[in-house]
Coordinates of C-alpha atoms in Angstrom, one line a residue:
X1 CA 0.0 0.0 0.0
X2 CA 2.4 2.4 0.2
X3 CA 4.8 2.3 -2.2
X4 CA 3.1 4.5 -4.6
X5 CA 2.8 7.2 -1.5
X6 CA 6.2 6.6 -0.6
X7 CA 7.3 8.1 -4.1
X8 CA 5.1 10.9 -4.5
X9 CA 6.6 12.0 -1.0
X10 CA 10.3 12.0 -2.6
X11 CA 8.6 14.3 -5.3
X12 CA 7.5 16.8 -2.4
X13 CA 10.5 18.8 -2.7
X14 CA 10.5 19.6 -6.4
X15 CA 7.1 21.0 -5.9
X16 CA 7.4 22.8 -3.0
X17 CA 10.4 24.5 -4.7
X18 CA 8.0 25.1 -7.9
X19 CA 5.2 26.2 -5.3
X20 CA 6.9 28.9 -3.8
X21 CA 8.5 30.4 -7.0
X22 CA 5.2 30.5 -8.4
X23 CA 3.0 31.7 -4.8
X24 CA 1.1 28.9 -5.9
X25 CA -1.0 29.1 -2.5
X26 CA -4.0 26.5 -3.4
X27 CA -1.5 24.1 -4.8
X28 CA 0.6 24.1 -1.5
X29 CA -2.8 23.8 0.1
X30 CA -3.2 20.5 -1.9
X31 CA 0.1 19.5 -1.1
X32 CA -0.3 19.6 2.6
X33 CA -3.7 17.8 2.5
X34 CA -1.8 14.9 0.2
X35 CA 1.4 15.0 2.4
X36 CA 1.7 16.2 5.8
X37 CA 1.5 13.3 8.5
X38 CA 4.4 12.1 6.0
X39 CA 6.4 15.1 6.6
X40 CA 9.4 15.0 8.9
X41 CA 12.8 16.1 9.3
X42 CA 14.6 17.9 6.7
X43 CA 11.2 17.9 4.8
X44 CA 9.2 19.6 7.7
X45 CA 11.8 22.3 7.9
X46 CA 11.5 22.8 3.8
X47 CA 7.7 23.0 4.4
X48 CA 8.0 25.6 7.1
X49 CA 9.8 27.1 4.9
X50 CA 7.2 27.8 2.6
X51 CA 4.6 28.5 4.4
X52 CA 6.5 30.7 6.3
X53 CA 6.3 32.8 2.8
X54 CA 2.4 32.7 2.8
X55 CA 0.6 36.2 3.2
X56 CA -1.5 36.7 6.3
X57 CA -4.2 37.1 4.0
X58 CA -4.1 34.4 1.8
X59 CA -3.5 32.3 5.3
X60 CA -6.6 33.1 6.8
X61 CA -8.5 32.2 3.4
X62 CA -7.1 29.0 3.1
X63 CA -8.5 27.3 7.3
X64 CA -6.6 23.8 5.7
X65 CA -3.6 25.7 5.4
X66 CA -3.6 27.2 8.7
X67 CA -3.6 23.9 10.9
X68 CA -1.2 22.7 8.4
X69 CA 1.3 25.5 9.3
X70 CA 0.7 24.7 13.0
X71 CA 1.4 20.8 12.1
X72 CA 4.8 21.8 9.8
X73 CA 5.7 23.5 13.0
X74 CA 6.0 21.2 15.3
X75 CA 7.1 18.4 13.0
X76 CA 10.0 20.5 12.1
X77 CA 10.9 22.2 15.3
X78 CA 9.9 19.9 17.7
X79 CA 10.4 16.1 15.6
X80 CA 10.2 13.8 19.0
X81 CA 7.5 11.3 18.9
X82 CA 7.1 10.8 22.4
X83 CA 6.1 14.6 23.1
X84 CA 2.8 15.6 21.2
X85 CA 1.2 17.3 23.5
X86 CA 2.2 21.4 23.0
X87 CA 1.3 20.7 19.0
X88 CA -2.0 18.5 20.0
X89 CA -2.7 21.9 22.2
X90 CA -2.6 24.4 19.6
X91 CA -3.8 22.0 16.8
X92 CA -7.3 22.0 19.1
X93 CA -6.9 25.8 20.0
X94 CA -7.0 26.9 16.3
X95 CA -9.8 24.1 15.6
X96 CA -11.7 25.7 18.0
X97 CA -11.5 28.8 17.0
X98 CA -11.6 28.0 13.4
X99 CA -15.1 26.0 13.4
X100 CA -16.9 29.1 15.3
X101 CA -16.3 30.9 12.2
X102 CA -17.7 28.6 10.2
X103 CA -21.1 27.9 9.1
X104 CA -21.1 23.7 9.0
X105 CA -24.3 24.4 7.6
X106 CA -23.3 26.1 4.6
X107 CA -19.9 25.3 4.1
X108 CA -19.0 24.3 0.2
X109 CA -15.8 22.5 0.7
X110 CA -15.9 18.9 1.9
X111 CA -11.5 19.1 2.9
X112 CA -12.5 22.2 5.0
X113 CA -15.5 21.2 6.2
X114 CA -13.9 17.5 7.3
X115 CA -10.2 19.6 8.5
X116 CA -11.9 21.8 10.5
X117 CA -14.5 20.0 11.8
X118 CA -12.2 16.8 12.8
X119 CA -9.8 19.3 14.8
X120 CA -12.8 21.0 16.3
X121 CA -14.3 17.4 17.4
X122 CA -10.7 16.7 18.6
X123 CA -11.0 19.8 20.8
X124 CA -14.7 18.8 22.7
X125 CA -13.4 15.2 23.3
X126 CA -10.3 16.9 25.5
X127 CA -12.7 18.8 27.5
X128 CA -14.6 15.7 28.5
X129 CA -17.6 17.0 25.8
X130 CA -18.0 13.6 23.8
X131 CA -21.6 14.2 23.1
X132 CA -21.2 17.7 21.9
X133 CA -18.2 16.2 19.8
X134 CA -20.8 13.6 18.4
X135 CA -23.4 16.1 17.6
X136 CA -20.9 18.0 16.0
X137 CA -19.8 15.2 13.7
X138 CA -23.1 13.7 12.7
X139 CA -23.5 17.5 11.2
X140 CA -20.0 17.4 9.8
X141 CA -21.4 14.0 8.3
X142 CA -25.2 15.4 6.9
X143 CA -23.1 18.2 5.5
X144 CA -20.6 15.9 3.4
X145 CA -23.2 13.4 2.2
X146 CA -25.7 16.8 0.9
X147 CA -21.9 18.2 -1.1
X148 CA -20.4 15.1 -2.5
X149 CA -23.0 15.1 -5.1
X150 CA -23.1 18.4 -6.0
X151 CA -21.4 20.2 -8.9
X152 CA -18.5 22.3 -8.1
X153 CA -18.0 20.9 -4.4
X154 CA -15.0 19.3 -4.3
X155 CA -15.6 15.9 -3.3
X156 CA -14.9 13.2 -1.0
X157 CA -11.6 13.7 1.1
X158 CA -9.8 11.6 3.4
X159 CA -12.0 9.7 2.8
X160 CA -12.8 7.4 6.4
X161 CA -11.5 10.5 8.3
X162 CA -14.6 11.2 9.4
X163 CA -16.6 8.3 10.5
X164 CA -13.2 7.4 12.5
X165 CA -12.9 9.9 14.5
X166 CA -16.8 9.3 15.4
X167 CA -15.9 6.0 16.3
X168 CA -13.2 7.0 18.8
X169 CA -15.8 9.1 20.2
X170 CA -18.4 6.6 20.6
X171 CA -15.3 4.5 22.3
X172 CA -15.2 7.2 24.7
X173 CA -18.6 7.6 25.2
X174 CA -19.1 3.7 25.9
X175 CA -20.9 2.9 23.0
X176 CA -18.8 -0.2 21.3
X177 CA -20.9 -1.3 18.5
X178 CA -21.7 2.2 17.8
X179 CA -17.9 2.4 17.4
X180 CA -17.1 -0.9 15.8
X181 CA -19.4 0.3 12.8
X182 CA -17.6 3.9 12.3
X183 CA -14.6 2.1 11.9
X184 CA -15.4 -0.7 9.7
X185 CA -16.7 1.6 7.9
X186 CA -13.3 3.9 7.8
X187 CA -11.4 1.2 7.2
X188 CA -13.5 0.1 4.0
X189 CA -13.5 4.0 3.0
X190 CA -9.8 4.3 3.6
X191 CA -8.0 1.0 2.7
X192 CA -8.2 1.5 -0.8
X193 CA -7.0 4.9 -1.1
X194 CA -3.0 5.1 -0.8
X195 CA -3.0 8.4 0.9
X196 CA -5.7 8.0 3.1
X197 CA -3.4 5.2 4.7
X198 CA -3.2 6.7 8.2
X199 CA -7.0 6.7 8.6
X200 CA -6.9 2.5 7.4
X201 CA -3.9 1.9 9.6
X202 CA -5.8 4.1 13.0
X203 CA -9.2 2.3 12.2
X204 CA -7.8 -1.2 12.0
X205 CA -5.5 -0.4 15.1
X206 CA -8.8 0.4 17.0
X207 CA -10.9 -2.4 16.1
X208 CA -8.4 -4.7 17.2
X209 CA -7.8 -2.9 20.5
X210 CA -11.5 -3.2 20.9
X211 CA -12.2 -6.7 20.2
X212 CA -9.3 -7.7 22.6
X213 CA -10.3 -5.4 25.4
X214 CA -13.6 -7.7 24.7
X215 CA -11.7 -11.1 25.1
X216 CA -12.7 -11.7 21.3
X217 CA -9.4 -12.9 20.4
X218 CA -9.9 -14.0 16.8
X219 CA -11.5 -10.4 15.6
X220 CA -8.6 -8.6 17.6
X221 CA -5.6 -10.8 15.3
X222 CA -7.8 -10.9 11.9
X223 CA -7.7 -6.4 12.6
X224 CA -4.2 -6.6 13.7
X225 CA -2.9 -8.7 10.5
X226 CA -4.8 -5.8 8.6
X227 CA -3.2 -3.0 10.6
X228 CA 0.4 -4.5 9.7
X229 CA -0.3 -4.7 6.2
X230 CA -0.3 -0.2 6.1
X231 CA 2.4 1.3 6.2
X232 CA 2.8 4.7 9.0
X233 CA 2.9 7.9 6.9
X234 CA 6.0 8.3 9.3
X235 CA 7.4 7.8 12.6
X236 CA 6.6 10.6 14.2
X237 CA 2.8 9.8 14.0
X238 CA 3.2 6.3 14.2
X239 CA 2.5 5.6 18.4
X240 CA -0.6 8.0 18.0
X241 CA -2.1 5.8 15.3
X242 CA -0.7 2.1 16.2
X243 CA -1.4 2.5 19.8
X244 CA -4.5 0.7 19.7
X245 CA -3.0 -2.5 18.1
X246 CA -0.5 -2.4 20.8
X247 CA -2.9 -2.7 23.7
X248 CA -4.6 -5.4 21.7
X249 CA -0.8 -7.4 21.4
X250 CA -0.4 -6.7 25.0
X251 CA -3.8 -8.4 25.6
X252 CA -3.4 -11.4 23.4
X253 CA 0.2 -11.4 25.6
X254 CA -1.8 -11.4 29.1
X255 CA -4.4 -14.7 27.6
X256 CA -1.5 -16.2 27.2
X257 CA 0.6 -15.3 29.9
X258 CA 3.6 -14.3 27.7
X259 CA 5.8 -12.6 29.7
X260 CA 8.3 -11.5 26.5
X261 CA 5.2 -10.2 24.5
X262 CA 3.5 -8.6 27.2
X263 CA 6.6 -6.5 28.4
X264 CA 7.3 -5.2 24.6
X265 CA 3.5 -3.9 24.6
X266 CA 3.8 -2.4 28.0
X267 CA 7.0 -0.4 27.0
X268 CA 4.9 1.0 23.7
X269 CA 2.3 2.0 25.5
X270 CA 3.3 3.6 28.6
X271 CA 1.7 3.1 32.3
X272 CA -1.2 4.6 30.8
X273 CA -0.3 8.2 32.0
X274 CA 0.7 9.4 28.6
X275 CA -2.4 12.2 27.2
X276 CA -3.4 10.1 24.2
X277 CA -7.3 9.9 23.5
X278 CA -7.2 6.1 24.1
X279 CA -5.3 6.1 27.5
X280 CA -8.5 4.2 29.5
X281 CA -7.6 1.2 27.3
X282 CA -4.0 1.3 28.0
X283 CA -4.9 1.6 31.9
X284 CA -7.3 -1.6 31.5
X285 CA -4.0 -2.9 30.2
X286 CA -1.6 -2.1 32.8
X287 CA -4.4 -2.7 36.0
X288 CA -4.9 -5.8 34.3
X289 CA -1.5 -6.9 34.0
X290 CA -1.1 -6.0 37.9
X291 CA -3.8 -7.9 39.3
X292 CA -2.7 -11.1 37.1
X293 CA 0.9 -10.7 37.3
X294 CA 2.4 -7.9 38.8
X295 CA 2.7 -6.1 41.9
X296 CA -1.1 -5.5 43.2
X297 CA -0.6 -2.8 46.0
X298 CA 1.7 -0.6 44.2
X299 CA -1.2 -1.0 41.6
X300 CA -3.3 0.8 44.0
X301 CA -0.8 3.8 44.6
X302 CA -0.4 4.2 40.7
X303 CA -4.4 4.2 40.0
X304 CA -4.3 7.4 42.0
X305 CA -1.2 8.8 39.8
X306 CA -3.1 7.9 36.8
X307 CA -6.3 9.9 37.8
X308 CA -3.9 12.9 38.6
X309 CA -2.7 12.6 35.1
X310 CA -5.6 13.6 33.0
X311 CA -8.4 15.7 33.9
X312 CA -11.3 15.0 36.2
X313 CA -13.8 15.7 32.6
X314 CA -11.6 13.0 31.3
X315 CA -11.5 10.1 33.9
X316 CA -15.3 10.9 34.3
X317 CA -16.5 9.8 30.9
X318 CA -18.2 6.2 30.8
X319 CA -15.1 4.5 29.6
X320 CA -12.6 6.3 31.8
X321 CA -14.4 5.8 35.0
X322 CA -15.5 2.0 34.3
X323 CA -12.0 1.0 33.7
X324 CA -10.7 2.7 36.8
X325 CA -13.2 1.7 38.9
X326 CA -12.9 -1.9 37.8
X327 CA -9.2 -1.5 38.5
X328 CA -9.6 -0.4 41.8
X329 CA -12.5 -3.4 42.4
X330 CA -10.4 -6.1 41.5
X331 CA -7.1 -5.0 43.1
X332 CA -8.9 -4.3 46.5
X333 CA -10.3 -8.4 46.0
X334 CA -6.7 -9.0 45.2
X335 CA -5.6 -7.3 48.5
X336 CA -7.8 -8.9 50.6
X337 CA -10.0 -6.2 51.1
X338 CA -13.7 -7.4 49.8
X339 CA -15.5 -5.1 51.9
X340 CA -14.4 -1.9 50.3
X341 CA -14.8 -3.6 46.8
X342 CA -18.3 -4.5 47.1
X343 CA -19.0 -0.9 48.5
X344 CA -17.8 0.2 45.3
X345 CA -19.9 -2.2 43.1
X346 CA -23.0 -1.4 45.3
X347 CA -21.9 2.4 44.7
X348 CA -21.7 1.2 40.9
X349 CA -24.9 -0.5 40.5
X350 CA -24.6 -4.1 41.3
X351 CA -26.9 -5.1 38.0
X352 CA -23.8 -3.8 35.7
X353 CA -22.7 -6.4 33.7
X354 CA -18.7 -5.2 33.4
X355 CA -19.2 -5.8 37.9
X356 CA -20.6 -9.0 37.5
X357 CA -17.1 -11.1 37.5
X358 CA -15.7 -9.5 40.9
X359 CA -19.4 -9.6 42.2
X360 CA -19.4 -13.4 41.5
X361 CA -15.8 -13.6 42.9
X362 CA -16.7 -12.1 46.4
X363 CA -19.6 -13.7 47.0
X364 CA -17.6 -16.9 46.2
X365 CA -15.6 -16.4 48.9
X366 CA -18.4 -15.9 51.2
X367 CA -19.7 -18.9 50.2
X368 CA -22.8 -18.0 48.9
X369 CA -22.6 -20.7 45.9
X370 CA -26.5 -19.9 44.8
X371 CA -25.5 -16.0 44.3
X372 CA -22.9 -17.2 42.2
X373 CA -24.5 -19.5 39.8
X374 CA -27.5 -16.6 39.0
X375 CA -24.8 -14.4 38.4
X376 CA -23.6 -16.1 35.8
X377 CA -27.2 -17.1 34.5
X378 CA -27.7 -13.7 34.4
X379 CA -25.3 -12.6 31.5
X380 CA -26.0 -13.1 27.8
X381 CA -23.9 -14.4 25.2
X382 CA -25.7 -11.7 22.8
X383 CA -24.7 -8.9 25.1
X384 CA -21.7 -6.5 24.5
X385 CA -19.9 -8.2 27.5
X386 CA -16.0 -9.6 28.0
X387 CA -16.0 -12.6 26.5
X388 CA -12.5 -12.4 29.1
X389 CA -14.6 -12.0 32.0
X390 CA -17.4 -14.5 30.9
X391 CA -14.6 -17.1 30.2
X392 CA -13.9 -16.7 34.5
X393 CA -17.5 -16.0 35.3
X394 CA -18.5 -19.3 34.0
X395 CA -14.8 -21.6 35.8
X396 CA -16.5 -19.9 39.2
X397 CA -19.8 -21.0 38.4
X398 CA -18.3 -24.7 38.0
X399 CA -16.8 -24.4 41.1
X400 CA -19.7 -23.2 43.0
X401 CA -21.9 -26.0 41.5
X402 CA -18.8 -28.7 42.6
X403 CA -18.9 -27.4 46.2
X404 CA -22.7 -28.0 46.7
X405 CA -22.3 -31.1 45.1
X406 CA -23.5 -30.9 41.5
X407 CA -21.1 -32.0 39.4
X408 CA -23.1 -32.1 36.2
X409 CA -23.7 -28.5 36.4
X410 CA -20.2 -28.0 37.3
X411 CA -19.7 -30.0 34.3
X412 CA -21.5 -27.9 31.7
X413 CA -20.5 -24.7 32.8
X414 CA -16.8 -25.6 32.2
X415 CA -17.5 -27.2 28.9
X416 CA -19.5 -23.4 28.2
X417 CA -16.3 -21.9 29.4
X418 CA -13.7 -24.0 27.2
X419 CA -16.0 -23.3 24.2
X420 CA -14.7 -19.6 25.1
X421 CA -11.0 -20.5 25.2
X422 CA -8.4 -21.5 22.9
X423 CA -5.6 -24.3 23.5
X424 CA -2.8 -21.3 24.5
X425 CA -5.0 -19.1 26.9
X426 CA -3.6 -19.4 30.1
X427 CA -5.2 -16.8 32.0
X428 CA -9.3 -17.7 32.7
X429 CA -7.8 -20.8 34.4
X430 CA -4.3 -19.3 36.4
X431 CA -6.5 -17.0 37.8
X432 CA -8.8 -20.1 40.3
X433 CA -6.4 -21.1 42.6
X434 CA -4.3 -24.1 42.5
X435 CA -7.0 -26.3 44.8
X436 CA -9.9 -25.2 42.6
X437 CA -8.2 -25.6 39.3
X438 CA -7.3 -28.6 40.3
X439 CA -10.7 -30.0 41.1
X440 CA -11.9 -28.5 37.9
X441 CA -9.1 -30.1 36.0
X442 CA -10.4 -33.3 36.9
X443 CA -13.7 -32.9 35.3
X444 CA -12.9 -31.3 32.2
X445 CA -9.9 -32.0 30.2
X446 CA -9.2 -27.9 29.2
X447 CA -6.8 -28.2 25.8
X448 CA -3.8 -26.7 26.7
X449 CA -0.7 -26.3 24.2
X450 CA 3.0 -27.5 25.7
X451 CA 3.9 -24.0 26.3
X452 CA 0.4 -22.7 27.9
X453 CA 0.8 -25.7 30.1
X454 CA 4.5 -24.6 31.3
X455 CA 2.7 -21.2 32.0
X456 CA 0.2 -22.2 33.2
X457 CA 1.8 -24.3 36.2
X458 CA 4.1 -21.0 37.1
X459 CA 1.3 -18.8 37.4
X460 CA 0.9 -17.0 41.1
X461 CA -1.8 -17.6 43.1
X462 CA -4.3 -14.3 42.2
X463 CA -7.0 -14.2 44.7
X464 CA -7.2 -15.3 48.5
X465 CA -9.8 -18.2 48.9
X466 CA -11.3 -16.4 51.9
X467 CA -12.2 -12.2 51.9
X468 CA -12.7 -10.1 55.3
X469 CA -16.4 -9.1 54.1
X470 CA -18.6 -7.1 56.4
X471 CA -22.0 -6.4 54.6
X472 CA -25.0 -3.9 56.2
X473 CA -28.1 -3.2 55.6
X474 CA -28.7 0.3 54.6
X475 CA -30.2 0.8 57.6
X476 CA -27.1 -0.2 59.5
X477 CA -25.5 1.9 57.3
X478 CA -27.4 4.9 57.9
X479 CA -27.1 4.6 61.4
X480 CA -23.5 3.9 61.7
X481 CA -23.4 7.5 59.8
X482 CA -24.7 8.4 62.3
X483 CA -22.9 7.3 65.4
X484 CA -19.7 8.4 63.4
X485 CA -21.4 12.1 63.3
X486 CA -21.5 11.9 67.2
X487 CA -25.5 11.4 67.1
X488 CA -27.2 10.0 70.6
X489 CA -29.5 7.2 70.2
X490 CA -32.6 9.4 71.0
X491 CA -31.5 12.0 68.3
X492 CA -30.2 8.8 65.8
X493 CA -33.8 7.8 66.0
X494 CA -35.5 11.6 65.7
X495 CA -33.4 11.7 62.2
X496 CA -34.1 8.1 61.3
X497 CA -38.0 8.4 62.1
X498 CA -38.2 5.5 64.2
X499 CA -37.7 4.0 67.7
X500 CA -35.3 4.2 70.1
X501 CA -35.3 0.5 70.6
X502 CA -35.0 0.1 66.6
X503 CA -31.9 2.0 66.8
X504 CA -30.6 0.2 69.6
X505 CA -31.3 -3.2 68.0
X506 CA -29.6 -1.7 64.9
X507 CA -26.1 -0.4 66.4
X508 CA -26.4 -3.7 68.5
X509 CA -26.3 -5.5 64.8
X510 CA -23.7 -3.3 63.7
X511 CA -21.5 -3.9 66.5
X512 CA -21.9 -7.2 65.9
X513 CA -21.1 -7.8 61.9
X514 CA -17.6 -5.1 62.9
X515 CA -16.8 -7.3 66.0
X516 CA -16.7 -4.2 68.2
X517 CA -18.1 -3.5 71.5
X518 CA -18.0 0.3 71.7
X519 CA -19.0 3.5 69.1
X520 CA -15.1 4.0 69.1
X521 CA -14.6 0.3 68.4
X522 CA -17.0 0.2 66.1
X523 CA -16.0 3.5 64.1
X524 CA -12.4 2.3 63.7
X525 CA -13.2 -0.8 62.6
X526 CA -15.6 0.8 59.7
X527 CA -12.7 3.3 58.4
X528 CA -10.6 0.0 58.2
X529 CA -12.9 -1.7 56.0
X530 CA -13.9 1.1 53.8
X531 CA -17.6 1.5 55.5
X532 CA -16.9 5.5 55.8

């Protein structure tokens, strides 16, 4: 795919020479729009060069040419990879400013209209605004379909540009299928147009990362096949549009517990502080990778370095705050701490289907083996759920069923779960412990590759068998606010609107379930757990 781009590149020089000679303004537009994620080094300077030569006039006629002066910039002057984020600023900045002086509505030129627009769209998503970024791109989108048939209007460009940078806002926003269709349908828009390559190469990235966040293994390698088949315009833009087929690499790495592979993805992608759009999937990542694998309580420290990092608007959206808050779930069940993690679910909403796995987990270790087995009843096949979590889910509904006895159900809900797996995924079963994989082992033969099984027999133990769980009603819990804000029983009750003797009975259960036999017992004993 990209030979023929890789030439016309070479050629850049000649013409920018002839462009400026002649003050051939529109032409260097058109050059910019053909070649400028491909600019770098020596070639960004020459650029710079000539736009430097542009009137301020003709500059502010020509919106295209304006962001690509602010790109040139920074390619030429500031040509490290790693370090995106002054250009990314004032690439957003001017977008901004540049789409409030435009009329979508009215707009004539489909490269302007899509240029601007995109930047602008790039802009809302950094402020946290995802749905205004959405509106604005469904607009963008009427707009282009009314012009591309019109005389006179200058066509489709970039073509796939569009839709994909919909789709990363419907990632944002939550909404995968929503987002799995924009980018199929940038890919198809953009694979078979050389020099829309980077939108292919982004799209196909993203679909992958997607599908592996999901556990859908297959989809995630069939995307990443087709991502390594386009070629980067250039290096400098390469992380920002590959990162997504990294995180999916470094997922297909955890299944299979490939300690080489999984350390390569992790040192692409970062600890998922760096400010790149996609940063909640890198975090799923790296949490991931701690709970299974790494070091869980300095896990713990870093989740509250990573929500420093980027914006409250930011780590608020649906995406962001799910992934962090199932980080922090499953490395407080990790730690022993099952109290605080099922405050959070409860805090959550319990019915979520991305909290039914460490739901299912806790109450495992409570024992409660029926509370278990509806659980995983409870989630479809059909349903836009982690085919990763339901692979786990479905191992701890066989071991429920085996410890009351019921080994055919035990039975079928492994064979559900090994439908789910693939001869080298390590991880749904490294993550039971050694007694309960054991006893599973013996009543399902799970495939396992030579390798997998040399994994698999290293792995760590993951989760305790047994969690500290104290659970209250939210009665208990209302009154044990209140003790802790120095309330008297007659005055607990007067706020409560009922008895005295309810109240006593209640802080009586409360001691109880805390194991404390005073309010200062009983206090301490709730900050320890996460109660308050």
């Amino acid at each position: 795919m990209g030979g023929g781009r890789l030439a016309r590149v070479a050629e850049l020089p000649a013409e920018l020479t002839r462009v400026a000679a002649e003050r051939d303004w529109d032409a260097l537009q058109a050059l910019c729009d053909q070649h400028l994620l491909a600019v770098e080094g020596e070639l960004a300077g020459q650029l710079l060069a000539v736009l430097t030569q542009v009137p301020d006039e003709e500059l502010r006629a020509r919106p295209r040419l304006m962001l690509s002066w602010t790109s040139a910039y920074y390619a030429a002057t500031q040509p490290d990879a790693g370090e995106l984020r002054p250009y990314l600023r004032h690439y957003m900045e001017l977008g901004t400013r540049l789409v409030a002086s435009m009329d979508v509505d009215r707009e004539t030129s489909v490269a302007t209209l899509t240029t601007v627009g995109v930047a602008a769209m790039i802009a809302l998503r950094a402020q946290g605004k995802c749905a205004e970024a959405e509106e604005l791109g469904q607009r963008l989108t009427n707009r282009a379909a009314q012009l591309s048939p019109l005389p006179g209007a200058d066509g489709v460009w970039r073509p796939g540009w569009l839709p994909l940078q919909r789709g990363l806002t419907r990632t944002l926003m939550d909404d995968l299928p929503t987002a799995v269709e924009q980018y199929r349908h940038a890919y198809e828009l953009a694979a078979a147009e050389p020099m829309t390559a980077a939108t292919a190469l982004n799209a196909a990235a993203n679909l992958a990362m997607i599908f592996a966040n999901l556990g859908h293994g297959a989809y995630a390698r069939q995307w990443l096949d087709r991502m390594r088949e386009v070629e980067a315009p250039s290096q400098r833009v390469r992380y920002l549009l590959t990162v997504g087929g990294s995180i999916a690499e470094g997922w297909d790495a955890l299944d299979r517990y490939d300690d080489a592979a999984l350390t390569r993805s992790l040192d692409l992608i970062g600890d998922g502080t760096k400010r790149v759009e996609v940063w909640p999937f890198v975090a799923a990542l790296v949490f991931a990778n701690a709970v299974y694998r790494g070091d869980q309580a300095s896990a713990l420290v870093h989740l509250s370095t990573l929500r420093l990092s980027h914006a409250p608007e930011l780590t608020e959206l649906k995406t962001a705050s799910q992934v962090l808050r199932r980080a922090w779930i499953d490395l407080l069940i990790a730690n022993g701490h099952g109290t605080r993690a099922l405050r959070l679910i409860k805090e959550a909403g319990a019915q979520e289907p991305w909290l039914t796995l460490p739901t299912a987990r806790i109450r495992l270790c409570k024992g409660e083996y029926e509370s278990v087995r509806a659980l995983a009843s409870r989630l479809s096949w059909g349903t836009v759920t982690s085919h990763r979590d339901l692979r786990q889910l479905l191992l701890l509904k066989a071991i429920a069923a085996l410890r009351m006895g019921d080994r055919s159900e035990a039975r079928e809900a492994a064979d559900l779960a090994g439908r789910l797996r693939t001869p080298d995924e390590v991880l749904s079963l490294a993550a039971l412990s050694p007694a309960d994989r054991a006893d599973l082992l013996e009543i399902k033969d799970f495939p396992l590759t030579d390798e997998a099984r040399e994994r698999l027999s290293k792995a760590r133990e993951v989760f305790p068998d047994r969690l500290n769980l104290v659970e209250l009603t939210t009665r208990e819990h209302a009154v044990l606010s209140q003790l802790d804000a120095g309330g008297s029983t007659p005055e607990i009750a007067g706020k409560l609107v009922v008895s005295v003797n309810t109240v006593r009975t209640q802080v009586k259960s409360v001691y109880r379930k805390l194991g404390a036999s005073s309010r200062e017992d009983a206090l301490m004993r709730a900050y320890e757990l996460g109660l308050l």
